[in-house]
């Protein structure tokens, strides 16, 4: 594992050293935004009339963002517009949060994990996409990465 620190200095997290990191930094209300992908990640989509159908073939993607929208929980409507698979309380570096595992109408193969916490005036959002049929360790990998997460500001 290697320790990754976002350019804005909000956090550090440990990830496997062969994973791909794409950092887009500050943009609008986003104070930090990072995509992390396993080397075997393959996702494809099929164009539809209304929305594209999305298929997670292999691997896992993880997104970590920090914004100043502390009152806007990005996961507050899970179960209303999405199919909720499970929900549980978690802790990220001592801060309580709720983790959701869910699917979306246009997600044909795969599932998503999302959680969000507020810390020192910032909303930290974490999400992951993977296919439990081809990447059954997806939930555990996401949990391990969250367990290594440390706030640095």
Coordinates of N, CA and C in Angstrom, one line a residue:
X1 N 0.8 -1.2 0.0 CA 0.0 0.0 0.0 C 0.9 1.2 0.0
X2 N 0.3 2.3 -0.6 CA 1.0 3.6 -0.6 C 0.0 4.6 0.0
X3 N 0.6 5.6 0.7 CA -0.2 6.7 1.2 C -0.4 7.8 0.2
X4 N -1.6 8.1 -0.1 CA -2.0 9.2 -1.0 C -2.5 10.4 -0.2
X5 N -2.0 11.6 -0.5 CA -2.5 12.8 0.1 C -3.0 13.7 -1.0
X6 N -4.2 14.2 -0.8 CA -4.8 15.0 -1.9 C -4.1 16.4 -1.9
X7 N -4.0 17.0 -3.1 CA -3.3 18.2 -3.3 C -3.7 19.4 -2.4
X8 N -5.0 19.4 -2.0 CA -5.5 20.5 -1.2 C -5.2 20.2 0.3
X9 N -4.7 19.1 0.6 CA -4.3 18.8 2.0 C -5.4 18.5 3.0
X10 N -6.5 18.0 2.5 CA -7.6 17.7 3.4 C -7.5 16.3 4.0
X11 N -6.8 15.4 3.4 CA -6.8 14.0 3.9 C -5.6 13.2 3.3
X12 N -5.4 12.0 3.9 CA -4.5 11.0 3.4 C -5.3 9.7 3.4
X13 N -4.9 8.8 2.5 CA -5.6 7.5 2.5 C -4.6 6.5 1.9
X14 N -4.7 5.2 2.3 CA -3.8 4.2 1.8 C -4.5 3.4 0.7
X15 N -3.8 3.3 -0.5 CA -4.3 2.5 -1.6 C -3.2 1.6 -2.1
X16 N -3.7 0.5 -2.8 CA -2.7 -0.4 -3.4 C -1.8 0.4 -4.4
X17 N -0.5 0.1 -4.4 CA 0.4 1.0 -5.2 C 0.3 0.9 -6.7
X18 N -0.4 -0.2 -7.2 CA -0.6 -0.3 -8.7 C -1.9 0.3 -9.2
X19 N -2.6 1.0 -8.3 CA -3.9 1.6 -8.7 C -3.7 3.0 -9.3
X20 N -4.6 3.3 -10.2 CA -4.5 4.6 -10.9 C -5.2 5.7 -10.1
X21 N -4.6 6.9 -10.0 CA -5.2 8.0 -9.3 C -5.3 9.2 -10.3
X22 N -6.5 9.8 -10.3 CA -6.8 10.9 -11.1 C -7.4 12.0 -10.2
X23 N -6.6 13.1 -10.0 CA -7.1 14.2 -9.2 C -7.5 15.4 -10.0
X24 N -8.7 15.9 -9.7 CA -9.1 17.1 -10.5 C -9.1 18.3 -9.7
X25 N -8.9 18.2 -8.4 CA -8.7 19.4 -7.5 C -9.9 20.3 -7.3
X26 N -9.7 21.6 -7.2 CA -10.7 22.5 -6.9 C -11.5 22.9 -8.1
X27 N -12.9 22.9 -8.0 CA -13.8 23.2 -9.1 C -15.1 23.6 -8.5
X28 N -15.5 24.9 -8.5 CA -16.8 25.3 -8.0 C -16.9 25.1 -6.5
X29 N -17.9 24.3 -6.1 CA -18.0 24.0 -4.7 C -17.2 22.8 -4.2
X30 N -16.6 22.2 -5.2 CA -15.7 21.0 -4.9 C -14.3 21.6 -4.5
X31 N -13.9 21.2 -3.3 CA -12.6 21.6 -2.8 C -11.5 20.6 -3.1
X32 N -11.9 19.4 -3.3 CA -10.9 18.3 -3.7 C -11.8 17.2 -4.3
X33 N -11.2 16.6 -5.4 CA -11.9 15.5 -6.1 C -10.9 14.5 -6.6
X34 N -11.0 13.2 -6.2 CA -10.1 12.2 -6.6 C -10.8 11.0 -7.1
X35 N -10.4 10.4 -8.2 CA -10.9 9.1 -8.6 C -9.7 8.1 -8.5
X36 N -10.0 6.9 -8.0 CA -9.0 5.9 -7.8 C -9.6 4.6 -8.4
X37 N -8.8 4.0 -9.2 CA -9.3 2.8 -10.0 C -8.3 1.6 -9.8
X38 N -8.8 0.4 -9.6 CA -8.0 -0.7 -9.7 C -7.5 -0.9 -11.1
X39 N -6.3 -1.6 -11.3 CA -5.8 -1.7 -12.6 C -6.7 -2.6 -13.6
X40 N -7.5 -3.4 -13.0 CA -8.4 -4.2 -13.8 C -9.8 -3.7 -14.1
X41 N -10.0 -2.4 -13.7 CA -11.3 -1.8 -13.9 C -11.7 -1.7 -15.4
X42 N -12.9 -2.2 -15.7 CA -13.5 -2.2 -17.0 C -15.0 -1.9 -16.8
X43 N -15.4 -0.8 -17.4 CA -16.8 -0.4 -17.3 C -17.2 0.0 -18.8
X44 N -18.4 -0.5 -19.2 CA -18.9 -0.1 -20.5 C -20.3 0.4 -20.4
X45 N -20.8 1.1 -21.4 CA -22.1 1.6 -21.4 C -22.7 1.3 -22.8
X46 N -24.0 1.2 -22.8 CA -24.8 1.0 -24.1 C -25.8 2.2 -24.1
X47 N -25.7 2.9 -25.2 CA -26.5 4.1 -25.4 C -28.0 3.7 -25.4
X48 N -28.8 4.4 -24.6 CA -30.2 4.2 -24.6 C -31.0 5.4 -25.0
X49 N -32.3 5.3 -25.1 CA -33.1 6.4 -25.5 C -33.1 7.5 -24.5
X50 N -33.2 7.2 -23.2 CA -33.3 8.2 -22.1 C -31.9 8.3 -21.5
X51 N -31.4 7.1 -21.0 CA -30.1 7.1 -20.3 C -29.3 5.9 -20.9
X52 N -27.9 6.1 -20.7 CA -27.1 5.0 -21.1 C -27.2 3.8 -20.0
X53 N -27.1 2.6 -20.4 CA -27.1 1.5 -19.5 C -25.6 1.2 -19.2
X54 N -25.3 1.1 -17.9 CA -23.9 1.0 -17.4 C -23.7 -0.4 -16.9
X55 N -22.5 -0.9 -17.2 CA -22.1 -2.2 -16.8 C -20.7 -2.2 -16.2
X56 N -20.6 -2.6 -15.0 CA -19.3 -2.7 -14.3 C -18.8 -4.2 -14.7
X57 N -17.8 -4.3 -15.5 CA -17.3 -5.6 -15.9 C -16.4 -6.2 -14.9
X58 N -15.3 -5.5 -14.6 CA -14.3 -6.0 -13.6 C -13.7 -4.8 -12.8
X59 N -13.1 -5.1 -11.7 CA -12.4 -4.1 -11.0 C -13.3 -3.2 -10.1
X60 N -12.8 -2.2 -9.6 CA -13.5 -1.3 -8.7 C -13.0 0.2 -9.0
X61 N -14.0 1.1 -8.9 CA -13.6 2.5 -8.9 C -14.0 3.2 -7.6
X62 N -13.3 4.1 -7.1 CA -13.6 4.8 -5.9 C -13.4 6.3 -6.1
X63 N -14.4 7.1 -5.6 CA -14.3 8.5 -5.7 C -14.3 9.1 -4.3
X64 N -13.4 10.1 -4.1 CA -13.4 10.8 -2.8 C -13.5 12.3 -3.2
X65 N -14.4 13.0 -2.5 CA -14.5 14.4 -2.8 C -14.8 15.2 -1.5
X66 N -14.4 16.4 -1.5 CA -14.6 17.3 -0.4 C -15.3 18.6 -1.0
X67 N -16.4 19.0 -0.3 CA -17.1 20.2 -0.8 C -17.4 21.0 0.4
X68 N -17.9 22.2 0.1 CA -18.3 23.1 1.1 C -19.9 23.1 1.3
X69 N -20.5 22.1 0.7 CA -22.0 21.9 0.8 C -22.3 21.0 2.0
X70 N -22.1 21.5 3.2 CA -22.3 20.6 4.3 C -23.7 20.3 4.6
X71 N -24.7 21.1 4.1 CA -26.1 20.8 4.3 C -26.7 19.9 3.3
X72 N -25.9 19.5 2.2 CA -26.4 18.7 1.1 C -25.8 17.3 1.2
X73 N -26.5 16.4 1.9 CA -26.1 15.0 1.9 C -26.4 14.4 0.5
X74 N -25.4 14.0 -0.2 CA -25.7 13.4 -1.6 C -26.4 12.1 -1.5
X75 N -26.5 11.5 -0.4 CA -27.2 10.1 -0.3 C -28.5 10.2 0.4
X76 N -29.1 11.4 0.6 CA -30.3 11.4 1.4 C -31.5 10.8 0.7
X77 N -31.5 10.7 -0.6 CA -32.6 10.1 -1.3 C -32.4 8.7 -1.7
X78 N -31.4 8.0 -1.2 CA -31.2 6.6 -1.5 C -32.4 5.8 -1.0
X79 N -32.9 5.0 -1.8 CA -34.1 4.2 -1.5 C -35.3 4.8 -2.0
X80 N -35.3 6.1 -2.3 CA -36.4 6.8 -2.9 C -36.4 6.7 -4.4
X81 N -35.2 6.9 -5.0 CA -35.0 6.9 -6.4 C -34.1 5.7 -6.9
X82 N -33.5 5.1 -5.9 CA -32.6 4.0 -6.2 C -33.0 2.7 -5.4
X83 N -32.5 1.6 -5.8 CA -32.8 0.4 -5.0 C -31.8 0.2 -3.9
X84 N -32.2 0.3 -2.7 CA -31.3 0.2 -1.5 C -31.1 -1.3 -1.3
X85 N -29.8 -1.7 -1.2 CA -29.5 -3.1 -0.9 C -29.2 -3.2 0.6
X86 N -28.4 -2.3 1.2 CA -28.2 -2.3 2.6 C -27.7 -1.0 3.1
X87 N -27.8 -0.8 4.4 CA -27.5 0.5 5.0 C -26.9 0.1 6.4
X88 N -25.8 0.8 6.7 CA -25.2 0.5 8.1 C -24.5 1.8 8.5
X89 N -24.3 1.9 9.9 CA -23.5 2.9 10.5 C -22.1 2.6 10.4
X90 N -21.3 3.6 10.0 CA -19.8 3.4 10.0 C -19.1 4.6 10.6
X91 N -17.8 4.5 10.7 CA -17.0 5.6 11.3 C -15.8 5.8 10.4
X92 N -15.6 7.0 10.1 CA -14.4 7.4 9.2 C -13.5 8.3 10.0
X93 N -12.4 7.8 10.4 CA -11.4 8.6 11.3 C -12.1 9.2 12.4
X94 N -13.0 8.5 13.1 CA -13.6 9.0 14.3 C -14.9 9.8 14.1
X95 N -15.3 9.9 12.8 CA -16.6 10.7 12.5 C -17.6 9.7 12.0
X96 N -18.8 9.8 12.6 CA -19.9 8.9 12.3 C -20.5 9.2 11.0
X97 N -20.9 8.1 10.3 CA -21.6 8.3 9.0 C -22.5 7.1 8.7
X98 N -23.2 7.1 7.6 CA -24.0 6.0 7.2 C -23.5 5.5 5.8
X99 N -23.4 4.2 5.7 CA -22.9 3.7 4.4 C -24.1 3.0 3.7
X100 N -24.3 3.3 2.4 CA -25.4 2.8 1.6 C -24.8 1.9 0.5
X101 N -25.4 0.8 0.3 CA -25.1 0.0 -0.9 C -26.4 -0.1 -1.7
X102 N -26.3 0.3 -3.0 CA -27.5 0.5 -3.8 C -27.2 0.3 -5.3
X103 N -28.3 0.3 -6.0 CA -28.2 0.3 -7.5 C -29.0 1.4 -8.0
X104 N -28.8 1.8 -9.3 CA -29.5 2.8 -9.9 C -30.2 2.2 -11.1
X105 N -31.3 2.9 -11.6 CA -32.1 2.3 -12.7 C -31.3 2.0 -14.0
X106 N -30.3 2.8 -14.3 CA -29.5 2.6 -15.5 C -28.2 1.7 -15.2
X107 N -28.1 1.2 -14.0 CA -26.9 0.3 -13.7 C -27.4 -1.1 -13.9
X108 N -27.0 -1.7 -15.0 CA -27.4 -3.0 -15.4 C -26.6 -4.1 -14.7
X109 N -25.3 -3.9 -14.6 CA -24.4 -4.9 -13.9 C -23.5 -4.1 -13.0
X110 N -23.7 -4.4 -11.7 CA -22.8 -3.8 -10.7 C -23.7 -3.2 -9.5
X111 N -23.0 -2.6 -8.6 CA -23.6 -1.9 -7.5 C -22.7 -0.8 -7.0
X112 N -23.3 0.1 -6.2 CA -22.6 1.3 -5.8 C -22.6 1.3 -4.3
X113 N -21.6 1.9 -3.7 CA -21.5 2.2 -2.3 C -21.3 3.7 -2.1
X114 N -22.0 4.2 -1.1 CA -21.8 5.7 -0.9 C -21.9 6.0 0.6
X115 N -21.1 6.9 1.0 CA -21.2 7.5 2.4 C -20.7 8.9 2.4
X116 N -21.1 9.6 3.4 CA -20.7 11.0 3.4 C -20.7 11.4 4.9
X117 N -19.7 12.2 5.3 CA -19.5 12.8 6.6 C -19.2 14.3 6.6
X118 N -19.5 15.0 7.6 CA -19.1 16.4 7.7 C -18.0 16.5 8.8
X119 N -17.0 17.2 8.4 CA -15.8 17.4 9.3 C -15.2 18.8 9.1
X120 N -15.2 19.6 10.1 CA -14.6 20.9 10.1 C -15.1 21.7 9.0
X121 N -16.4 21.8 8.7 CA -16.9 22.7 7.7 C -16.9 22.2 6.3
X122 N -16.5 20.9 6.1 CA -16.5 20.3 4.8 C -17.2 19.0 4.7
X123 N -17.9 18.7 3.6 CA -18.6 17.5 3.4 C -17.6 16.5 2.6
X124 N -17.3 15.4 3.2 CA -16.4 14.4 2.6 C -17.3 13.3 2.1
X125 N -17.3 13.1 0.8 CA -18.2 12.1 0.2 C -17.3 11.0 -0.4
X126 N -17.7 9.7 -0.2 CA -17.0 8.6 -0.7 C -17.9 7.7 -1.5
X127 N -17.5 7.3 -2.7 CA -18.4 6.4 -3.4 C -17.5 5.3 -4.1
X128 N -18.2 4.2 -4.5 CA -17.5 3.1 -5.2 C -18.5 2.4 -6.1
X129 N -18.0 1.9 -7.2 CA -18.7 1.1 -8.1 C -18.0 -0.1 -8.5
X130 N -18.7 -1.2 -8.5 CA -18.0 -2.5 -8.8 C -19.1 -3.5 -9.1
X131 N -18.7 -4.7 -9.6 CA -19.7 -5.8 -9.9 C -19.4 -6.9 -8.9
X132 N -20.3 -7.2 -7.9 CA -20.1 -8.2 -6.9 C -19.9 -9.6 -7.5
X133 N -20.4 -9.8 -8.8 CA -20.2 -11.1 -9.4 C -18.8 -11.3 -9.8
X134 N -18.1 -10.3 -10.4 CA -16.8 -10.4 -10.9 C -15.7 -9.9 -9.9
X135 N -16.2 -9.1 -8.9 CA -15.2 -8.5 -8.0 C -15.9 -8.6 -6.6
X136 N -16.0 -9.8 -6.1 CA -16.8 -10.0 -4.8 C -16.2 -9.3 -3.6
X137 N -14.9 -9.0 -3.7 CA -14.2 -8.3 -2.6 C -14.4 -6.8 -2.6
X138 N -15.2 -6.3 -3.5 CA -15.4 -4.8 -3.7 C -15.8 -4.1 -2.4
X139 N -16.8 -4.6 -1.7 CA -17.2 -3.9 -0.4 C -16.1 -3.9 0.6
X140 N -15.3 -5.0 0.7 CA -14.2 -5.1 1.7 C -13.1 -4.2 1.3
X141 N -12.8 -4.1 0.0 CA -11.7 -3.2 -0.5 C -12.1 -1.7 -0.1
X142 N -13.3 -1.4 -0.4 CA -13.8 0.0 -0.1 C -13.7 0.2 1.4
X143 N -14.1 -0.7 2.3 CA -14.0 -0.6 3.7 C -12.6 -0.4 4.2
X144 N -11.7 -1.2 3.6 CA -10.3 -1.1 4.0 C -9.7 0.3 3.7
X145 N -10.1 0.8 2.5 CA -9.6 2.1 2.1 C -10.2 3.2 3.1
X146 N -11.5 3.1 3.4 CA -12.1 4.0 4.4 C -11.4 3.9 5.7
X147 N -11.1 2.7 6.1 CA -10.4 2.5 7.4 C -9.1 3.2 7.5
X148 N -8.4 3.3 6.4 CA -7.1 4.0 6.3 C -7.2 5.5 6.2
X149 N -8.4 6.0 6.0 CA -8.6 7.5 5.7 C -8.3 8.3 7.0
X150 N -7.5 9.4 6.8 CA -7.2 10.3 7.9 C -7.4 11.7 7.5
X151 N -8.2 12.5 8.3 CA -8.3 13.9 8.0 C -7.0 14.6 8.4
X152 N -6.6 15.5 7.5 CA -5.3 16.2 7.8 C -5.5 17.7 8.0
X153 N -6.7 18.3 7.8 CA -6.9 19.7 8.0 C -7.9 19.9 9.1

